[in-house]
Amino acid sequence: MPGALSGVRVLDFTAVLAGPFATRMLADHGAEVIKVQSRLTAGGPAHNLTGYFAAWNRNKLGITLNLSKPEGVQLARRLVRISDILVENFSPRVMENWGLDYAALRKERPELIMLSMSGMGRTGPWRDYFAFGPTVQALSGMTYLTGSPGRAPLGLGYSYADHVAGLMGVLAVLAAVEHRQRTGEGQHIDLSETEAMCSLLGTGMLDSACNGRDPAPEGNSSPQRLGAPHGVYRCRGEDRWCAIAVFNDQEWDAFCQALGRPSWTVRAEFSSQGQRWKHSAQLDAVVEEWTSQRDAREVMESLQRAGVAAGVVQNASDLAGDPQLKARDFFVELEHPVLGRTVSDGSPIGLSETPAVYRRAGPELGQDNDYVYRSLLGLPEAEIERLTAAGVIF
Amino acid sequence: MGSRPLLGESTMSFPRSQAALHGVRVLDLGGEKGAFCAKLLADMGADVIKVEPPGGDRARRVGPFLSDLPDPEKSLSFWYNNTSKRGITLDIGKPRGQGIVKSLARTADVLLDGCGPGYLEGLSLGYEALTRVNPGLTLTSISNFGRTGPRRGYLSSDIVAAAMGGQTYICGDTDTGPVTPYGEQACLVASVFGAIGTLMALRHRRVSGRGQQVDISIHECAVGVTEHVLIRHFYDGVVARRQGSLHWDNAFRVFPCRDGWVLLSLFGEWDTVVEWLDSEGMAADLKEERWRDPEVRRMEVEHVIEVLEGWTRRHRAAELMEQGQAMHLPWAVVHTLRDVKGSTQLLERGFFVEVAHPGEGRSFSYPGAPYVLSRTPWRIWKRAPLIGEHNEGILMGELGLTAKEMGDLAEEGII
């Protein structure tokens, strides 16, 4: 079955998470993604044999190409001529130094859509700043704001901003594809991971711009919605918690019903949403008394049955066994020649006519050299052997 | 602050007709959960018609508000998530309202549905009914847990979505409970996935001529952005836990400074970092050879942290970032949003854009484009619509309703 993006070829020069996450979305949905690596930077075959690599490079072809050799750059240009999209996440000057910047590549392929992803963007005084997801999260305000009021900033502890950048990158590429289909024109996209992350903090930024306020961490509270009870509550067992959110009288009534209407629920200080918000510390304490005697799943199910938003604070093992995810075939099993059976998270984009297709786990280093150089580029066998021996296909 | 430095020519004079998604029409019944999805499309030039119930969307009651005055026209979250759209009011629970949705759907490329599984079907506005009037229509649904599965009817909110998605469990201090990521991220991320799925469906339509259904589960989207969590579980049997500001692989951590906080990496360019500390007499025993082994540092990270913390406390955060970055260290000031607004990098790139609010008699500075496209301008073409602002323009101007019909609809409480 063809994917939504079948017929689109992507040349992928990215590494780590942000870029590979982006190109995996394209690959899952039918694009032919050619991941370009070099033994010089990858080190050796072991580089591609981690779970991390296999997961984020699912469905991609893998080739090796040494861009430090002039012939390597020439081959890259030939690959561009047969590609629709190029994605790279080098620091801003790298592609230019190889002569593979957009201005040069559009001469090879005028319709090319090129996505350049970097921590700070291709311009500005910090364009050469060295950044990973955590760096971006710190610079965008995300780290400062994720935490509990009055305590040191925590941040997220994982590279969320890389996912966000990957998502925004794919969105921009697909918009450019739409434009190209209408006009035939390609273009260059400059994606700053920091700006992508900032765009998901828009409300807080507007609060700062319009009201002159510097938003503070909110922990698990919801001051803008006056949620009460609103938080994660300790449940029975070791480090088990359930999130509960009540925003109005109707939900409060359902909540009280689920608890069997204990006497404290009719106390004056819990008589309206405003009152409950005002006395949320007291309320949290009595709610937790109730939850802590129950399993998190039981808390969630009894509250959901009554019509209250509640959910187990799921850990990795809960996610792996989550009945909803299973029912929707969220997990993907693929055989890997070295790693054996692999499991990874599927695409959250459910398309009724052109669903995601999972063909294989991440490629081994240079696994598809033959297909790409011989079948796609049409290089003769002897030429491939020469380039391999010369350390160009390397 | 200058205008945005561009890759090619200036986009300032571009008309909307040159935007990437010009000609795409979106009927936005996304409510609060899908609002950001339609905003992303609108800022890239799509013609988005936001349909709100009479009196306005519930999201208009969510703060913060301009000058802290609760008012449905002054919700800043509504402002941000609904830029560049037009807005009409319509009671889709009533048959005449449904008829108008159908008429509008005939002219649309995309219908964005945030109403919850089964709701539109119940009003005879489901995919089958709508594609009878418009076979090329893409129906994008953004819902709590997806359109299928045993928990499709579950209620949710941001805190529940982040909890069920696995984000919350790994955030927080070791001595407290889990903490929810800031800023109602789950819905926002689902909206980006939703916009991507929508454009994929539009691309397929160019090939097949047919629309399709895009089913986005906010829950799955949250799970899909947890980096290491599932991988470590499936490959190493690890159940990741929260560990304060320490990155999951111990590679980064937040440190206190004289004037705030700084994020440092703990493993790269080790010799350089030790030399720097030593030049200030602060390296303690980290000069010893054994610490050069990254595995030793990883195993005994607590000690590394202790020594570094003694040193960072004597410095300003910006100074550490600037000097660290000059040595190719991925260090960063832990910015507050006020710092972000004053960031020279963002200002130099013209990230913030002024959006006119004629009703307020002034303009406000909004966060700008998440991506810079060289040829097709991204822009906030207009502030979020007022309640029913485009009722006349769309219902009379485009659907040809008469003034009398409009009067009747208003009287019946449909618009």
PDB file of C-alpha atoms in Angstrom, chain A residues 3-184:
ATOM      1  CA  GLY A   3       2.049   5.872   1.887  1.00  0.00           C
ATOM      2  CA  ALA A   4       0.874   9.459   1.851  1.00  0.00           C
ATOM      3  CA  LEU A   5       4.374  10.531   0.854  1.00  0.00           C
ATOM      4  CA  SER A   6       5.292   7.785  -1.553  1.00  0.00           C
ATOM      5  CA  GLY A   7       7.277   9.062  -4.504  1.00  0.00           C
ATOM      6  CA  VAL A   8       9.092  11.602  -2.334  1.00  0.00           C
ATOM      7  CA  ARG A   9      12.820  11.042  -1.868  1.00  0.00           C
ATOM      8  CA  VAL A  10      14.651  12.521   1.107  1.00  0.00           C
ATOM      9  CA  LEU A  11      18.386  12.874   1.547  1.00  0.00           C
ATOM     10  CA  ASP A  12      19.049  12.806   5.265  1.00  0.00           C
ATOM     11  CA  PHE A  13      22.295  14.197   6.659  1.00  0.00           C
ATOM     12  CA  THR A  14      21.074  14.390  10.266  1.00  0.00           C
ATOM     13  CA  ALA A  15      22.198  12.699  13.464  1.00  0.00           C
ATOM     14  CA  VAL A  16      21.128  12.180  17.090  1.00  0.00           C
ATOM     15  CA  LEU A  17      17.418  12.940  17.650  1.00  0.00           C
ATOM     16  CA  ALA A  18      15.858  16.116  16.203  1.00  0.00           C
ATOM     17  CA  GLY A  19      16.731  15.392  12.572  1.00  0.00           C
ATOM     18  CA  PRO A  20      16.270  11.612  12.681  1.00  0.00           C
ATOM     19  CA  PHE A  21      12.897  12.016  14.424  1.00  0.00           C
ATOM     20  CA  ALA A  22      11.830  14.345  11.590  1.00  0.00           C
ATOM     21  CA  THR A  23      12.972  12.096   8.782  1.00  0.00           C
ATOM     22  CA  ARG A  24      11.470   9.037  10.514  1.00  0.00           C
ATOM     23  CA  MET A  25       8.034  10.654  10.265  1.00  0.00           C
ATOM     24  CA  LEU A  26       8.589  11.123   6.540  1.00  0.00           C
ATOM     25  CA  ALA A  27       9.833   7.548   6.164  1.00  0.00           C
ATOM     26  CA  ASP A  28       6.972   6.021   8.171  1.00  0.00           C
ATOM     27  CA  HIS A  29       4.535   7.723   5.847  1.00  0.00           C
ATOM     28  CA  GLY A  30       6.033   6.513   2.612  1.00  0.00           C
ATOM     29  CA  ALA A  31       8.952   8.758   1.681  1.00  0.00           C
ATOM     30  CA  GLU A  32      12.162   7.059   0.596  1.00  0.00           C
ATOM     31  CA  VAL A  33      14.670   8.391   3.111  1.00  0.00           C
ATOM     32  CA  ILE A  34      18.361   7.883   2.438  1.00  0.00           C
ATOM     33  CA  LYS A  35      20.370   8.364   5.594  1.00  0.00           C
ATOM     34  CA  VAL A  36      23.873   9.509   4.753  1.00  0.00           C
ATOM     35  CA  GLN A  37      26.581   8.616   7.246  1.00  0.00           C
ATOM     36  CA  SER A  38      30.312   8.519   7.245  1.00  0.00           C
ATOM     37  CA  ARG A  39      32.566   6.017   8.943  1.00  0.00           C
ATOM     38  CA  LEU A  40      34.663   9.004  10.008  1.00  0.00           C
ATOM     39  CA  THR A  41      31.932  10.347  12.280  1.00  0.00           C
ATOM     40  CA  ALA A  42      30.031   7.138  12.981  1.00  0.00           C
ATOM     41  CA  GLY A  43      33.212   5.396  14.080  1.00  0.00           C
ATOM     42  CA  GLY A  44      32.196   1.925  13.032  1.00  0.00           C
ATOM     43  CA  PRO A  45      29.286  -0.444  12.517  1.00  0.00           C
ATOM     44  CA  ALA A  46      28.526  -0.490  16.263  1.00  0.00           C
ATOM     45  CA  HIS A  47      27.255   3.082  15.960  1.00  0.00           C
ATOM     46  CA  ASN A  48      24.111   1.869  14.219  1.00  0.00           C
ATOM     47  CA  LEU A  49      23.515  -1.049  16.563  1.00  0.00           C
ATOM     48  CA  THR A  50      21.986   0.716  19.558  1.00  0.00           C
ATOM     49  CA  GLY A  51      18.299   0.638  20.336  1.00  0.00           C
ATOM     50  CA  TYR A  52      18.299   4.418  20.180  1.00  0.00           C
ATOM     51  CA  PHE A  53      19.641   4.432  16.637  1.00  0.00           C
ATOM     52  CA  ALA A  54      17.441   1.570  15.461  1.00  0.00           C
ATOM     53  CA  ALA A  55      14.311   3.271  16.809  1.00  0.00           C
ATOM     54  CA  TRP A  56      14.847   6.756  15.417  1.00  0.00           C
ATOM     55  CA  ASN A  57      16.082   5.543  12.058  1.00  0.00           C
ATOM     56  CA  ARG A  58      13.353   3.048  11.356  1.00  0.00           C
ATOM     57  CA  ASN A  59      12.310   2.674   7.724  1.00  0.00           C
ATOM     58  CA  LYS A  60      15.363   4.499   6.354  1.00  0.00           C
ATOM     59  CA  LEU A  61      17.966   3.364   3.871  1.00  0.00           C
ATOM     60  CA  GLY A  62      21.555   3.730   5.054  1.00  0.00           C
ATOM     61  CA  ILE A  63      24.543   4.697   2.959  1.00  0.00           C
ATOM     62  CA  THR A  64      28.080   5.806   3.724  1.00  0.00           C
ATOM     63  CA  LEU A  65      29.696   8.796   2.057  1.00  0.00           C
ATOM     64  CA  ASN A  66      32.857  10.643   2.977  1.00  0.00           C
ATOM     65  CA  LEU A  67      32.295  14.337   2.406  1.00  0.00           C
ATOM     66  CA  SER A  68      35.832  15.279   3.296  1.00  0.00           C
ATOM     67  CA  LYS A  69      36.840  13.952  -0.153  1.00  0.00           C
ATOM     68  CA  PRO A  70      36.023  16.060  -3.240  1.00  0.00           C
ATOM     69  CA  GLU A  71      34.574  13.014  -4.949  1.00  0.00           C
ATOM     70  CA  GLY A  72      32.323  12.507  -1.940  1.00  0.00           C
ATOM     71  CA  VAL A  73      30.929  15.990  -2.386  1.00  0.00           C
ATOM     72  CA  GLN A  74      30.383  15.293  -6.073  1.00  0.00           C
ATOM     73  CA  LEU A  75      28.440  12.161  -5.225  1.00  0.00           C
ATOM     74  CA  ALA A  76      26.351  14.148  -2.748  1.00  0.00           C
ATOM     75  CA  ARG A  77      25.484  16.565  -5.541  1.00  0.00           C
ATOM     76  CA  ARG A  78      24.418  13.702  -7.758  1.00  0.00           C
ATOM     77  CA  LEU A  79      22.228  12.382  -4.973  1.00  0.00           C
ATOM     78  CA  VAL A  80      20.655  15.827  -4.611  1.00  0.00           C
ATOM     79  CA  ARG A  81      19.757  15.760  -8.299  1.00  0.00           C
ATOM     80  CA  ILE A  82      17.512  12.738  -7.713  1.00  0.00           C
ATOM     81  CA  SER A  83      16.066  13.924  -4.381  1.00  0.00           C
ATOM     82  CA  ASP A  84      13.115  16.111  -3.457  1.00  0.00           C
ATOM     83  CA  ILE A  85      14.063  17.047   0.055  1.00  0.00           C
ATOM     84  CA  LEU A  86      17.352  17.448   1.882  1.00  0.00           C
ATOM     85  CA  VAL A  87      17.479  17.602   5.664  1.00  0.00           C
ATOM     86  CA  GLU A  88      20.609  18.508   7.604  1.00  0.00           C
ATOM     87  CA  ASN A  89      21.441  19.515  11.137  1.00  0.00           C
ATOM     88  CA  PHE A  90      25.082  20.521  10.930  1.00  0.00           C
ATOM     89  CA  SER A  91      26.132  23.780  12.486  1.00  0.00           C
ATOM     90  CA  PRO A  92      25.448  26.602  10.029  1.00  0.00           C
ATOM     91  CA  ARG A  93      28.720  26.786   8.117  1.00  0.00           C
ATOM     92  CA  VAL A  94      29.378  23.092   7.518  1.00  0.00           C
ATOM     93  CA  MET A  95      27.322  22.556   4.364  1.00  0.00           C
ATOM     94  CA  GLU A  96      28.687  25.813   2.956  1.00  0.00           C
ATOM     95  CA  ASN A  97      32.258  24.687   3.464  1.00  0.00           C
ATOM     96  CA  TRP A  98      31.523  21.584   1.407  1.00  0.00           C
ATOM     97  CA  GLY A  99      29.874  23.680  -1.265  1.00  0.00           C
ATOM     98  CA  LEU A 100      26.595  21.992  -0.405  1.00  0.00           C
ATOM     99  CA  ASP A 101      24.698  25.073   0.725  1.00  0.00           C
ATOM    100  CA  TYR A 102      21.248  25.794  -0.662  1.00  0.00           C
ATOM    101  CA  ALA A 103      22.465  28.380  -3.191  1.00  0.00           C
ATOM    102  CA  ALA A 104      24.767  25.772  -4.708  1.00  0.00           C
ATOM    103  CA  LEU A 105      22.327  22.880  -4.501  1.00  0.00           C
ATOM    104  CA  ARG A 106      19.408  24.665  -6.096  1.00  0.00           C
ATOM    105  CA  LYS A 107      21.554  24.845  -9.231  1.00  0.00           C
ATOM    106  CA  GLU A 108      21.658  21.056  -9.217  1.00  0.00           C
ATOM    107  CA  ARG A 109      17.983  20.707  -8.408  1.00  0.00           C
ATOM    108  CA  PRO A 110      15.877  23.891  -8.649  1.00  0.00           C
ATOM    109  CA  GLU A 111      12.838  22.268  -6.991  1.00  0.00           C
ATOM    110  CA  LEU A 112      14.852  21.130  -3.983  1.00  0.00           C
ATOM    111  CA  ILE A 113      13.343  21.696  -0.550  1.00  0.00           C
ATOM    112  CA  MET A 114      16.149  21.984   1.963  1.00  0.00           C
ATOM    113  CA  LEU A 115      15.573  21.935   5.695  1.00  0.00           C
ATOM    114  CA  SER A 116      18.444  23.201   7.832  1.00  0.00           C
ATOM    115  CA  MET A 117      17.942  22.506  11.522  1.00  0.00           C
ATOM    116  CA  SER A 118      20.174  24.119  14.123  1.00  0.00           C
ATOM    117  CA  GLY A 119      19.997  25.086  17.767  1.00  0.00           C
ATOM    118  CA  MET A 120      19.800  28.823  17.199  1.00  0.00           C
ATOM    119  CA  GLY A 121      19.067  29.264  13.493  1.00  0.00           C
ATOM    120  CA  ARG A 122      21.415  30.196  10.668  1.00  0.00           C
ATOM    121  CA  THR A 123      21.738  33.880  11.524  1.00  0.00           C
ATOM    122  CA  GLY A 124      22.252  36.034  14.595  1.00  0.00           C
ATOM    123  CA  PRO A 125      25.082  36.429  17.095  1.00  0.00           C
ATOM    124  CA  TRP A 126      24.556  32.973  18.629  1.00  0.00           C
ATOM    125  CA  ARG A 127      24.272  31.069  15.356  1.00  0.00           C
ATOM    126  CA  ASP A 128      27.378  29.033  16.161  1.00  0.00           C
ATOM    127  CA  TYR A 129      26.276  28.137  19.673  1.00  0.00           C
ATOM    128  CA  PHE A 130      26.612  24.455  20.399  1.00  0.00           C
ATOM    129  CA  ALA A 131      23.265  23.090  21.481  1.00  0.00           C
ATOM    130  CA  PHE A 132      21.517  19.852  22.351  1.00  0.00           C
ATOM    131  CA  GLY A 133      17.913  19.483  23.450  1.00  0.00           C
ATOM    132  CA  PRO A 134      18.643  20.474  27.083  1.00  0.00           C
ATOM    133  CA  THR A 135      20.498  23.607  25.926  1.00  0.00           C
ATOM    134  CA  VAL A 136      17.496  24.652  23.880  1.00  0.00           C
ATOM    135  CA  GLN A 137      15.100  23.931  26.714  1.00  0.00           C
ATOM    136  CA  ALA A 138      17.139  26.147  29.030  1.00  0.00           C
ATOM    137  CA  LEU A 139      17.340  29.027  26.539  1.00  0.00           C
ATOM    138  CA  SER A 140      13.630  28.915  25.670  1.00  0.00           C
ATOM    139  CA  GLY A 141      12.287  29.101  29.232  1.00  0.00           C
ATOM    140  CA  MET A 142      11.082  25.492  29.365  1.00  0.00           C
ATOM    141  CA  THR A 143      13.645  24.421  31.964  1.00  0.00           C
ATOM    142  CA  TYR A 144      12.970  27.344  34.268  1.00  0.00           C
ATOM    143  CA  LEU A 145       9.210  26.865  34.090  1.00  0.00           C
ATOM    144  CA  THR A 146       9.050  23.116  34.632  1.00  0.00           C
ATOM    145  CA  GLY A 147       9.333  22.643  38.345  1.00  0.00           C
ATOM    146  CA  SER A 148       7.657  23.366  41.640  1.00  0.00           C
ATOM    147  CA  PRO A 149       7.110  26.912  42.882  1.00  0.00           C
ATOM    148  CA  GLY A 150       9.869  28.070  45.201  1.00  0.00           C
ATOM    149  CA  ARG A 151      12.307  25.299  44.315  1.00  0.00           C
ATOM    150  CA  ALA A 152      15.289  25.160  41.968  1.00  0.00           C
ATOM    151  CA  PRO A 153      14.397  24.786  38.275  1.00  0.00           C
ATOM    152  CA  LEU A 154      14.109  21.182  37.161  1.00  0.00           C
ATOM    153  CA  GLY A 155      13.380  21.140  33.496  1.00  0.00           C
ATOM    154  CA  LEU A 156      12.337  17.953  31.792  1.00  0.00           C
ATOM    155  CA  GLY A 157      15.399  15.731  32.052  1.00  0.00           C
ATOM    156  CA  TYR A 158      15.061  14.538  28.461  1.00  0.00           C
ATOM    157  CA  SER A 159      15.364  16.077  25.016  1.00  0.00           C
ATOM    158  CA  TYR A 160      11.800  17.162  24.411  1.00  0.00           C
ATOM    159  CA  ALA A 161      12.942  20.153  22.330  1.00  0.00           C
ATOM    160  CA  ASP A 162      14.460  17.762  19.798  1.00  0.00           C
ATOM    161  CA  HIS A 163      11.046  16.224  19.236  1.00  0.00           C
ATOM    162  CA  VAL A 164       9.485  19.666  18.918  1.00  0.00           C
ATOM    163  CA  ALA A 165      12.113  20.764  16.397  1.00  0.00           C
ATOM    164  CA  GLY A 166      11.600  17.576  14.415  1.00  0.00           C
ATOM    165  CA  LEU A 167       7.859  18.129  14.337  1.00  0.00           C
ATOM    166  CA  MET A 168       8.136  21.752  13.275  1.00  0.00           C
ATOM    167  CA  GLY A 169      10.703  20.800  10.658  1.00  0.00           C
ATOM    168  CA  VAL A 170       8.395  18.214   9.108  1.00  0.00           C
ATOM    169  CA  LEU A 171       5.476  20.619   9.144  1.00  0.00           C
ATOM    170  CA  ALA A 172       7.517  23.274   7.346  1.00  0.00           C
ATOM    171  CA  VAL A 173       8.763  20.732   4.800  1.00  0.00           C
ATOM    172  CA  LEU A 174       5.240  19.530   4.046  1.00  0.00           C
ATOM    173  CA  ALA A 175       4.031  23.104   3.632  1.00  0.00           C
ATOM    174  CA  ALA A 176       6.895  23.611   1.202  1.00  0.00           C
ATOM    175  CA  VAL A 177       5.850  20.427  -0.613  1.00  0.00           C
ATOM    176  CA  GLU A 178       2.330  21.839  -0.938  1.00  0.00           C
ATOM    177  CA  HIS A 179       3.751  25.073  -2.318  1.00  0.00           C
ATOM    178  CA  ARG A 180       5.958  23.184  -4.745  1.00  0.00           C
ATOM    179  CA  GLN A 181       3.035  21.159  -6.010  1.00  0.00           C
ATOM    180  CA  ARG A 182       1.231  24.386  -6.785  1.00  0.00           C
ATOM    181  CA  THR A 183       4.112  26.377  -8.249  1.00  0.00           C
ATOM    182  CA  GLY A 184       7.011  24.040  -8.971  1.00  0.00           C
TER     183      GLY A 184
END
